[in-house]
């Protein structure tokens, strides 16, 4: 019994050795096919890479692409997150944000990611830089321009550092940098519109109101000067009384505006103190700079991949040709492949 088991194992080992030898024999038989195909693939990859590098970017089949980036710090504190839902609802984006998964418990970073990938934002970038004409999109220009822009416009948030990154990939580094800066500017404006950072919004409103109040004070002072000049040159007692009454009313209005101006200035200084002590929700850390090094493609990796692909294809072809040759030499196999004769 033991002898039979040993004999079977010996036969199996011999079959395995024979099969490996057969495989090696096939590779040796078609060695020149494998060598030439692999060499041809490597040569093609090198020539293709050199041509793609020498040709102008607009005509190159594989041009250098640059990817400038801008970084922002987006705070996701509890107070900001709890009030996010009401802010979005007030802005009229509630239903759209709900479809995108931005709800009351969502973070400011999630909102930033949603906004930069929204159709309205993509259309704004497309129209600003004429991407439909630049990319020569003719069929369904809006839908296809959004799809193409999403592929090159990147938005990434790092939860560990709280840093939000915006990037854009293009063959023109200066143009890509301009697109990134525009996106960051509009994203910051959108955060201000939504009122997520109350201190910044309050500071902006206070500065606008202070400027309006200052203009009113200057206008009132000029009107009072004009009336006082008229009083000094008017001889009619009736006209003088009316002018004096109007002057007194203007002085009361001037005092009220000056009081409002003082209160607004005080509030502005307090808001500035709060801004200095608290971190803003949206803060630009670093604007995009024109890159002087390509982001992709990696032509070295491409050459290696094409070379290995040529090698594996040549090995496959060697076994395929060997199998076809064996079938042709096998009369039984050829008989099976021949069409059956029709009986009369």
mmCIF file of C-alpha atoms in Angstrom:
data_model
loop_
_atom_site.group_PDB
_atom_site.id
_atom_site.type_symbol
_atom_site.label_atom_id
_atom_site.label_comp_id
_atom_site.label_asym_id
_atom_site.label_seq_id
_atom_site.Cartn_x
_atom_site.Cartn_y
_atom_site.Cartn_z
ATOM 1 C CA UNK A 1 0.000 0.000 0.000
ATOM 2 C CA UNK A 2 2.794 2.354 0.962
ATOM 3 C CA UNK A 3 4.624 1.466 -2.228
ATOM 4 C CA UNK A 4 1.634 2.527 -4.344
ATOM 5 C CA UNK A 5 1.388 5.877 -2.561
ATOM 6 C CA UNK A 6 5.096 6.518 -3.134
ATOM 7 C CA UNK A 7 4.765 5.630 -6.810
ATOM 8 C CA UNK A 8 1.840 8.045 -7.236
ATOM 9 C CA UNK A 9 3.776 10.894 -5.630
ATOM 10 C CA UNK A 10 6.781 10.167 -7.861
ATOM 11 C CA UNK A 11 4.538 10.266 -10.952
ATOM 12 C CA UNK A 12 3.029 13.588 -9.845
ATOM 13 C CA UNK A 13 6.487 15.088 -9.289
ATOM 14 C CA UNK A 14 7.587 13.917 -12.706
ATOM 15 C CA UNK A 15 4.465 15.455 -14.311
ATOM 16 C CA UNK A 16 5.162 18.771 -12.588
ATOM 17 C CA UNK A 17 8.783 18.712 -13.705
ATOM 18 C CA UNK A 18 7.745 17.882 -17.238
ATOM 19 C CA UNK A 19 5.162 20.693 -17.296
ATOM 20 C CA UNK A 20 7.710 23.235 -16.050
ATOM 21 C CA UNK A 21 10.237 22.037 -18.590
ATOM 22 C CA UNK A 22 7.577 22.314 -21.306
ATOM 23 C CA UNK A 23 6.793 25.882 -20.264
ATOM 24 C CA UNK A 24 10.473 26.785 -20.291
ATOM 25 C CA UNK A 25 10.865 25.118 -23.668
ATOM 26 C CA UNK A 26 8.047 27.230 -25.097
ATOM 27 C CA UNK A 27 9.641 30.412 -23.783
ATOM 28 C CA UNK A 28 13.010 29.422 -25.232
ATOM 29 C CA UNK A 29 11.427 28.484 -28.551
ATOM 30 C CA UNK A 30 9.867 31.934 -28.864
ATOM 31 C CA UNK A 31 12.608 33.839 -27.081
ATOM 32 C CA UNK A 32 13.219 36.209 -29.984
ATOM 33 C CA UNK A 33 9.524 37.066 -30.136
ATOM 34 C CA UNK A 34 9.570 37.883 -26.421
ATOM 35 C CA UNK A 35 12.849 39.829 -26.609
ATOM 36 C CA UNK A 36 11.896 41.847 -29.703
ATOM 37 C CA UNK A 37 8.381 42.599 -28.467
ATOM 38 C CA UNK A 38 9.643 43.720 -25.056
ATOM 39 C CA UNK A 39 12.397 45.808 -26.619
ATOM 40 C CA UNK A 40 9.931 47.308 -29.096
ATOM 41 C CA UNK A 41 7.529 48.235 -26.304
ATOM 42 C CA UNK A 42 10.334 49.862 -24.305
ATOM 43 C CA UNK A 43 11.579 51.749 -27.370
ATOM 44 C CA UNK A 44 8.057 52.927 -28.184
ATOM 45 C CA UNK A 45 7.564 54.154 -24.586
ATOM 46 C CA UNK A 46 10.838 56.102 -24.619
ATOM 47 C CA UNK A 47 10.208 57.689 -28.035
ATOM 48 C CA UNK A 48 6.610 58.547 -27.084
ATOM 49 C CA UNK A 49 7.779 60.164 -23.828
ATOM 50 C CA UNK A 50 10.450 62.219 -25.574
ATOM 51 C CA UNK A 51 8.053 63.425 -28.281
ATOM 52 C CA UNK A 52 5.379 64.315 -25.732
ATOM 53 C CA UNK A 53 7.978 66.353 -23.864
ATOM 54 C CA UNK A 54 9.377 68.143 -26.917
ATOM 55 C CA UNK A 55 6.049 69.072 -28.501
ATOM 56 C CA UNK A 56 4.166 72.214 -27.381
ATOM 57 C CA UNK A 57 1.717 71.517 -24.512
ATOM 58 C CA UNK A 58 -1.294 72.259 -26.736
ATOM 59 C CA UNK A 59 -0.211 69.632 -29.294
ATOM 60 C CA UNK A 60 1.458 67.099 -27.037
ATOM 61 C CA UNK A 61 -0.421 63.813 -26.456
ATOM 62 C CA UNK A 62 0.986 63.703 -22.918
ATOM 63 C CA UNK A 63 1.799 67.273 -21.802
ATOM 64 C CA UNK A 64 3.195 68.321 -18.445
ATOM 65 C CA UNK A 65 0.419 69.278 -16.034
ATOM 66 C CA UNK A 66 0.810 71.646 -13.094
ATOM 67 C CA UNK A 67 -1.253 71.699 -9.914
ATOM 68 C CA UNK A 68 -1.012 74.837 -7.747
ATOM 69 C CA UNK A 69 -2.673 74.673 -4.338
ATOM 70 C CA UNK A 70 -4.084 77.120 -1.810
ATOM 71 C CA UNK A 71 -4.628 76.257 1.853
ATOM 72 C CA UNK A 72 -7.249 77.546 4.261
ATOM 73 C CA UNK A 73 -7.993 76.946 7.922
ATOM 74 C CA UNK A 74 -11.650 76.080 8.502
ATOM 75 C CA UNK A 75 -12.747 75.862 12.118
ATOM 76 C CA UNK A 76 -15.288 73.201 13.052
ATOM 77 C CA UNK A 77 -16.149 74.202 16.602
ATOM 78 C CA UNK A 78 -19.359 73.162 18.340
ATOM 79 C CA UNK A 79 -20.963 76.591 18.239
ATOM 80 C CA UNK A 80 -20.311 76.969 14.544
ATOM 81 C CA UNK A 81 -21.662 73.500 13.811
ATOM 82 C CA UNK A 82 -24.808 73.967 15.880
ATOM 83 C CA UNK A 83 -25.748 77.169 14.091
ATOM 84 C CA UNK A 84 -24.814 75.934 10.626
ATOM 85 C CA UNK A 85 -28.242 74.562 9.794
ATOM 86 C CA UNK A 86 -30.049 77.821 10.566
ATOM 87 C CA UNK A 87 -27.500 79.824 8.592
ATOM 88 C CA UNK A 88 -27.908 77.603 5.532
ATOM 89 C CA UNK A 89 -31.695 77.719 5.770
ATOM 90 C CA UNK A 90 -31.631 81.496 5.980
ATOM 91 C CA UNK A 91 -29.445 81.672 2.878
ATOM 92 C CA UNK A 92 -31.890 79.617 0.807
ATOM 93 C CA UNK A 93 -29.526 76.654 0.364
ATOM 94 C CA UNK A 94 -31.298 74.398 2.840
ATOM 95 C CA UNK A 95 -32.838 71.972 0.347
ATOM 96 C CA UNK A 96 -29.705 71.729 -1.791
ATOM 97 C CA UNK A 97 -27.489 71.216 1.238
ATOM 98 C CA UNK A 98 -29.850 68.526 2.513
ATOM 99 C CA UNK A 99 -29.490 66.619 -0.755
ATOM 100 C CA UNK A 100 -25.718 66.909 -0.481
ATOM 101 C CA UNK A 101 -25.713 65.613 3.071
ATOM 102 C CA UNK A 102 -25.011 68.933 4.798
ATOM 103 C CA UNK A 103 -27.411 69.051 7.737
ATOM 104 C CA UNK A 104 -27.554 70.626 11.189
ATOM 105 C CA UNK A 105 -24.824 68.357 12.490
ATOM 106 C CA UNK A 106 -22.520 68.950 9.538
ATOM 107 C CA UNK A 107 -19.252 70.851 9.741
ATOM 108 C CA UNK A 108 -18.006 73.966 8.024
ATOM 109 C CA UNK A 109 -15.461 71.870 6.133
ATOM 110 C CA UNK A 110 -18.250 69.686 4.727
ATOM 111 C CA UNK A 111 -20.060 72.824 3.647
ATOM 112 C CA UNK A 112 -16.897 74.121 1.920
ATOM 113 C CA UNK A 113 -16.514 70.828 0.055
ATOM 114 C CA UNK A 114 -20.155 70.960 -1.014
ATOM 115 C CA UNK A 115 -19.997 74.592 -2.147
ATOM 116 C CA UNK A 116 -16.888 74.170 -4.307
ATOM 117 C CA UNK A 117 -18.456 71.154 -6.080
ATOM 118 C CA UNK A 118 -21.915 72.705 -6.466
ATOM 119 C CA UNK A 119 -23.261 73.472 -9.943
ATOM 120 C CA UNK A 120 -23.576 77.202 -9.257
ATOM 121 C CA UNK A 121 -19.939 77.444 -8.148
ATOM 122 C CA UNK A 122 -18.702 75.369 -11.109
ATOM 123 C CA UNK A 123 -20.724 77.485 -13.539
ATOM 124 C CA UNK A 124 -19.282 80.654 -11.993
ATOM 125 C CA UNK A 125 -15.716 79.399 -12.543
ATOM 126 C CA UNK A 126 -16.567 78.214 -16.059
ATOM 127 C CA UNK A 127 -18.049 81.571 -17.079
ATOM 128 C CA UNK A 128 -15.245 83.574 -15.453
ATOM 129 C CA UNK A 129 -12.493 81.799 -17.410
ATOM 130 C CA UNK A 130 -14.452 80.780 -20.531
ATOM 131 C CA UNK A 131 -13.740 77.099 -20.033
ATOM 132 C CA UNK A 132 -16.409 75.984 -22.506
ATOM 133 C CA UNK A 133 -14.596 77.797 -25.305
ATOM 134 C CA UNK A 134 -11.137 76.939 -23.948
ATOM 135 C CA UNK A 135 -11.915 73.217 -23.820
ATOM 136 C CA UNK A 136 -13.978 73.364 -27.060
ATOM 137 C CA UNK A 137 -17.045 71.724 -25.529
ATOM 138 C CA UNK A 138 -19.897 71.636 -28.044
ATOM 139 C CA UNK A 139 -22.269 68.909 -26.872
ATOM 140 C CA UNK A 140 -24.209 69.677 -23.658
ATOM 141 C CA UNK A 141 -21.782 72.477 -22.731
ATOM 142 C CA UNK A 142 -23.061 73.055 -19.191
ATOM 143 C CA UNK A 143 -23.193 69.420 -18.108
ATOM 144 C CA UNK A 144 -19.915 68.450 -19.768
ATOM 145 C CA UNK A 145 -18.081 71.558 -18.536
ATOM 146 C CA UNK A 146 -19.135 70.770 -14.958
ATOM 147 C CA UNK A 147 -17.980 67.181 -15.369
ATOM 148 C CA UNK A 148 -14.631 68.232 -16.846
ATOM 149 C CA UNK A 149 -14.089 70.896 -14.192
ATOM 150 C CA UNK A 150 -14.764 68.448 -11.356
ATOM 151 C CA UNK A 151 -11.963 66.239 -12.675
ATOM 152 C CA UNK A 152 -9.334 69.009 -12.454
ATOM 153 C CA UNK A 153 -10.668 71.104 -9.548
ATOM 154 C CA UNK A 154 -9.677 69.467 -6.272
ATOM 155 C CA UNK A 155 -10.975 70.076 -2.750
ATOM 156 C CA UNK A 156 -9.524 68.200 0.199
ATOM 157 C CA UNK A 157 -9.957 68.586 3.965
ATOM 158 C CA UNK A 158 -7.489 67.257 6.539
ATOM 159 C CA UNK A 159 -9.373 66.437 9.738
ATOM 160 C CA UNK A 160 -6.203 66.268 11.827
ATOM 161 C CA UNK A 161 -4.983 69.788 11.012
ATOM 162 C CA UNK A 162 -8.252 71.437 9.986
ATOM 163 C CA UNK A 163 -6.610 72.570 6.731
ATOM 164 C CA UNK A 164 -8.759 72.775 3.598
ATOM 165 C CA UNK A 165 -6.902 72.612 0.273
ATOM 166 C CA UNK A 166 -8.113 73.808 -3.133
ATOM 167 C CA UNK A 167 -6.174 72.810 -6.256
ATOM 168 C CA UNK A 168 -6.528 73.010 -10.030
ATOM 169 C CA UNK A 169 -4.647 71.012 -12.670
ATOM 170 C CA UNK A 170 -3.787 72.453 -16.080
ATOM 171 C CA UNK A 171 -0.975 72.563 -18.642
ATOM 172 C CA UNK A 172 -0.607 76.322 -18.006
ATOM 173 C CA UNK A 173 0.725 76.908 -14.467
ATOM 174 C CA UNK A 174 -0.135 80.627 -14.392
ATOM 175 C CA UNK A 175 -3.703 79.983 -15.528
ATOM 176 C CA UNK A 176 -4.126 77.193 -12.971
ATOM 177 C CA UNK A 177 -2.879 79.515 -10.217
ATOM 178 C CA UNK A 178 -5.361 82.194 -11.277
ATOM 179 C CA UNK A 179 -8.249 79.711 -11.139
ATOM 180 C CA UNK A 180 -7.274 78.565 -7.627
ATOM 181 C CA UNK A 181 -7.074 82.144 -6.307
ATOM 182 C CA UNK A 182 -10.476 82.929 -7.816
ATOM 183 C CA UNK A 183 -12.038 79.854 -6.195
ATOM 184 C CA UNK A 184 -10.583 80.745 -2.793
ATOM 185 C CA UNK A 185 -11.819 84.325 -3.064
ATOM 186 C CA UNK A 186 -15.342 83.251 -3.984
ATOM 187 C CA UNK A 187 -15.390 80.571 -1.292
ATOM 188 C CA UNK A 188 -14.424 83.155 1.321
ATOM 189 C CA UNK A 189 -17.143 85.501 0.045
ATOM 190 C CA UNK A 190 -19.688 82.691 0.259
ATOM 191 C CA UNK A 191 -18.777 82.020 3.881
ATOM 192 C CA UNK A 192 -19.250 85.718 4.636
ATOM 193 C CA UNK A 193 -22.632 85.723 2.889
ATOM 194 C CA UNK A 194 -23.785 82.758 4.958
ATOM 195 C CA UNK A 195 -22.733 84.565 8.129
ATOM 196 C CA UNK A 196 -20.902 81.600 9.599
ATOM 197 C CA UNK A 197 -18.272 83.859 11.171
ATOM 198 C CA UNK A 198 -20.368 86.339 13.118
ATOM 199 C CA UNK A 199 -17.472 88.523 14.217
ATOM 200 C CA UNK A 200 -16.214 89.084 10.664
ATOM 201 C CA UNK A 201 -19.748 89.733 9.425
ATOM 202 C CA UNK A 202 -20.416 92.132 12.285
ATOM 203 C CA UNK A 203 -17.133 93.945 11.648
ATOM 204 C CA UNK A 204 -18.015 94.332 7.980
ATOM 205 C CA UNK A 205 -21.488 95.674 8.771
ATOM 206 C CA UNK A 206 -20.108 98.073 11.381
ATOM 207 C CA UNK A 207 -17.518 99.440 8.971
ATOM 208 C CA UNK A 208 -20.208 100.014 6.334
ATOM 209 C CA UNK A 209 -22.522 101.749 8.832
ATOM 210 C CA UNK A 210 -19.679 103.892 10.170
ATOM 211 C CA UNK A 211 -18.829 105.030 6.656
ATOM 212 C CA UNK A 212 -22.490 105.895 5.939
ATOM 213 C CA UNK A 213 -22.786 107.778 9.245
ATOM 214 C CA UNK A 214 -19.584 109.683 8.557
ATOM 215 C CA UNK A 215 -20.921 110.794 5.175
ATOM 216 C CA UNK A 216 -24.172 111.945 6.791
ATOM 217 C CA UNK A 217 -22.225 113.939 9.379
ATOM 218 C CA UNK A 218 -20.157 115.634 6.669
ATOM 219 C CA UNK A 219 -23.295 116.442 4.643
ATOM 220 C CA UNK A 220 -25.065 117.880 7.723
ATOM 221 C CA UNK A 221 -22.044 120.019 8.595
ATOM 222 C CA UNK A 222 -21.962 121.390 5.036
ATOM 223 C CA UNK A 223 -25.704 122.164 5.135
ATOM 224 C CA UNK A 224 -25.322 123.979 8.465
ATOM 225 C CA UNK A 225 -22.451 126.050 7.065
ATOM 226 C CA UNK A 226 -24.553 127.007 4.043
ATOM 227 C CA UNK A 227 -27.476 128.066 6.254
ATOM 228 C CA UNK A 228 -25.231 130.065 8.567
ATOM 229 C CA UNK A 229 -23.819 131.824 5.535
ATOM 230 C CA UNK A 230 -27.354 132.657 4.376
ATOM 231 C CA UNK A 231 -28.245 134.018 7.833
ATOM 232 C CA UNK A 232 -25.331 136.414 7.705
ATOM 233 C CA UNK A 233 -26.480 137.729 4.314
ATOM 234 C CA UNK A 234 -30.275 137.758 4.798
ATOM 235 C CA UNK A 235 -31.981 141.046 5.808
ATOM 236 C CA UNK A 236 -35.551 139.767 6.029
ATOM 237 C CA UNK A 237 -36.482 138.874 9.600
ATOM 238 C CA UNK A 238 -39.039 136.295 8.386
ATOM 239 C CA UNK A 239 -36.511 134.446 6.250
ATOM 240 C CA UNK A 240 -33.925 134.632 9.004
ATOM 241 C CA UNK A 241 -36.307 133.007 11.486
ATOM 242 C CA UNK A 242 -37.069 130.120 9.088
ATOM 243 C CA UNK A 243 -33.394 129.601 8.341
ATOM 244 C CA UNK A 244 -32.498 129.637 12.026
ATOM 245 C CA UNK A 245 -35.171 127.036 12.742
ATOM 246 C CA UNK A 246 -33.862 124.793 9.978
ATOM 247 C CA UNK A 247 -30.317 125.266 11.265
ATOM 248 C CA UNK A 248 -31.309 124.177 14.774
ATOM 249 C CA UNK A 249 -33.006 121.064 13.396
ATOM 250 C CA UNK A 250 -29.903 120.186 11.417
ATOM 251 C CA UNK A 251 -27.746 120.646 14.509
ATOM 252 C CA UNK A 252 -29.973 118.244 16.446
ATOM 253 C CA UNK A 253 -29.695 115.729 13.619
ATOM 254 C CA UNK A 254 -25.927 116.270 13.573
ATOM 255 C CA UNK A 255 -25.681 115.563 17.303
ATOM 256 C CA UNK A 256 -27.734 112.369 16.869
ATOM 257 C CA UNK A 257 -25.514 111.186 14.001
ATOM 258 C CA UNK A 258 -22.386 111.979 16.013
ATOM 259 C CA UNK A 259 -23.749 109.967 18.931
ATOM 260 C CA UNK A 260 -24.496 107.041 16.577
ATOM 261 C CA UNK A 261 -20.998 107.353 15.117
ATOM 262 C CA UNK A 262 -19.410 107.117 18.585
ATOM 263 C CA UNK A 263 -21.473 104.035 19.452
ATOM 264 C CA UNK A 264 -20.596 102.332 16.180
ATOM 265 C CA UNK A 265 -16.897 103.057 16.670
ATOM 266 C CA UNK A 266 -17.059 101.597 20.167
ATOM 267 C CA UNK A 267 -18.781 98.446 18.891
ATOM 268 C CA UNK A 268 -16.209 98.143 16.103
ATOM 269 C CA UNK A 269 -13.311 98.251 18.547
ATOM 270 C CA UNK A 270 -14.986 95.605 20.736
ATOM 271 C CA UNK A 271 -15.532 93.419 17.673
ATOM 272 C CA UNK A 272 -11.878 93.800 16.709
ATOM 273 C CA UNK A 273 -10.906 92.643 20.200
ATOM 274 C CA UNK A 274 -13.158 89.591 19.821
ATOM 275 C CA UNK A 275 -11.623 88.852 16.439
ATOM 276 C CA UNK A 276 -8.143 89.046 17.931
ATOM 277 C CA UNK A 277 -9.056 86.658 20.752
ATOM 278 C CA UNK A 278 -11.069 84.160 18.657
ATOM 279 C CA UNK A 279 -10.035 82.160 15.618
ATOM 280 C CA UNK A 280 -12.050 82.967 12.473
ATOM 281 C CA UNK A 281 -14.143 80.222 10.875
ATOM 282 C CA UNK A 282 -12.518 80.754 7.478
ATOM 283 C CA UNK A 283 -8.924 81.901 7.251
ATOM 284 C CA UNK A 284 -6.615 81.835 4.211
ATOM 285 C CA UNK A 285 -3.267 80.377 5.230
ATOM 286 C CA UNK A 286 -1.458 80.416 1.903
ATOM 287 C CA UNK A 287 -2.512 81.559 -1.542
ATOM 288 C CA UNK A 288 -1.610 79.619 -4.661
ATOM 289 C CA UNK A 289 1.767 80.242 -6.265
ATOM 290 C CA UNK A 290 2.781 79.490 -9.844
ATOM 291 C CA UNK A 291 4.454 76.056 -9.731
ATOM 292 C CA UNK A 292 7.748 75.488 -11.532
ATOM 293 C CA UNK A 293 7.568 71.673 -11.282
ATOM 294 C CA UNK A 294 5.049 69.438 -13.003
ATOM 295 C CA UNK A 295 2.600 67.392 -10.964
ATOM 296 C CA UNK A 296 2.147 64.724 -13.620
ATOM 297 C CA UNK A 297 2.614 62.636 -15.731
ATOM 298 C CA UNK A 298 5.402 60.337 -14.535
ATOM 299 C CA UNK A 299 7.010 59.304 -17.803
ATOM 300 C CA UNK A 300 9.449 56.972 -16.059
ATOM 301 C CA UNK A 301 6.607 54.932 -14.563
ATOM 302 C CA UNK A 302 4.847 54.975 -17.933
ATOM 303 C CA UNK A 303 7.921 53.498 -19.639
ATOM 304 C CA UNK A 304 8.191 50.751 -17.014
ATOM 305 C CA UNK A 305 4.490 49.884 -17.295
ATOM 306 C CA UNK A 306 4.580 49.738 -21.119
ATOM 307 C CA UNK A 307 7.738 47.603 -21.056
ATOM 308 C CA UNK A 308 6.254 45.093 -18.626
ATOM 309 C CA UNK A 309 3.000 45.088 -20.599
ATOM 310 C CA UNK A 310 4.962 44.290 -23.778
ATOM 311 C CA UNK A 311 6.769 41.459 -21.982
ATOM 312 C CA UNK A 312 3.579 39.841 -20.674
ATOM 313 C CA UNK A 313 1.835 40.228 -24.033
ATOM 314 C CA UNK A 314 4.782 38.565 -25.806
ATOM 315 C CA UNK A 315 4.712 35.654 -23.310
ATOM 316 C CA UNK A 316 0.996 35.267 -23.890
ATOM 317 C CA UNK A 317 1.534 35.312 -27.663
ATOM 318 C CA UNK A 318 4.272 32.682 -27.323
ATOM 319 C CA UNK A 319 1.968 30.273 -25.499
ATOM 320 C CA UNK A 320 -0.865 31.078 -27.903
ATOM 321 C CA UNK A 321 1.291 30.345 -30.961
ATOM 322 C CA UNK A 322 2.581 27.167 -29.353
ATOM 323 C CA UNK A 323 -0.975 26.040 -28.604
ATOM 324 C CA UNK A 324 -2.028 26.719 -32.212
ATOM 325 C CA UNK A 325 0.987 24.762 -33.472
ATOM 326 C CA UNK A 326 0.159 21.797 -31.214
ATOM 327 C CA UNK A 327 -3.438 21.801 -32.392
ATOM 328 C CA UNK A 328 -2.340 21.781 -36.034
ATOM 329 C CA UNK A 329 -0.080 18.805 -35.344
ATOM 330 C CA UNK A 330 -2.840 16.923 -33.521
ATOM 331 C CA UNK A 331 -4.954 15.048 -36.095
ATOM 332 C CA UNK A 332 -7.753 14.361 -33.615
ATOM 333 C CA UNK A 333 -8.014 18.011 -32.656
ATOM 334 C CA UNK A 334 -7.990 19.106 -36.294
ATOM 335 C CA UNK A 335 -10.686 16.578 -37.064
ATOM 336 C CA UNK A 336 -12.875 18.058 -34.336
ATOM 337 C CA UNK A 337 -12.354 21.537 -35.727
ATOM 338 C CA UNK A 338 -13.282 20.559 -39.277
ATOM 339 C CA UNK A 339 -16.928 21.198 -40.150
ATOM 340 C CA UNK A 340 -19.070 18.085 -40.189
ATOM 341 C CA UNK A 341 -20.051 16.812 -43.640
ATOM 342 C CA UNK A 342 -23.707 17.097 -44.424
ATOM 343 C CA UNK A 343 -25.405 13.800 -45.070
ATOM 344 C CA UNK A 344 -27.210 13.523 -48.391
#
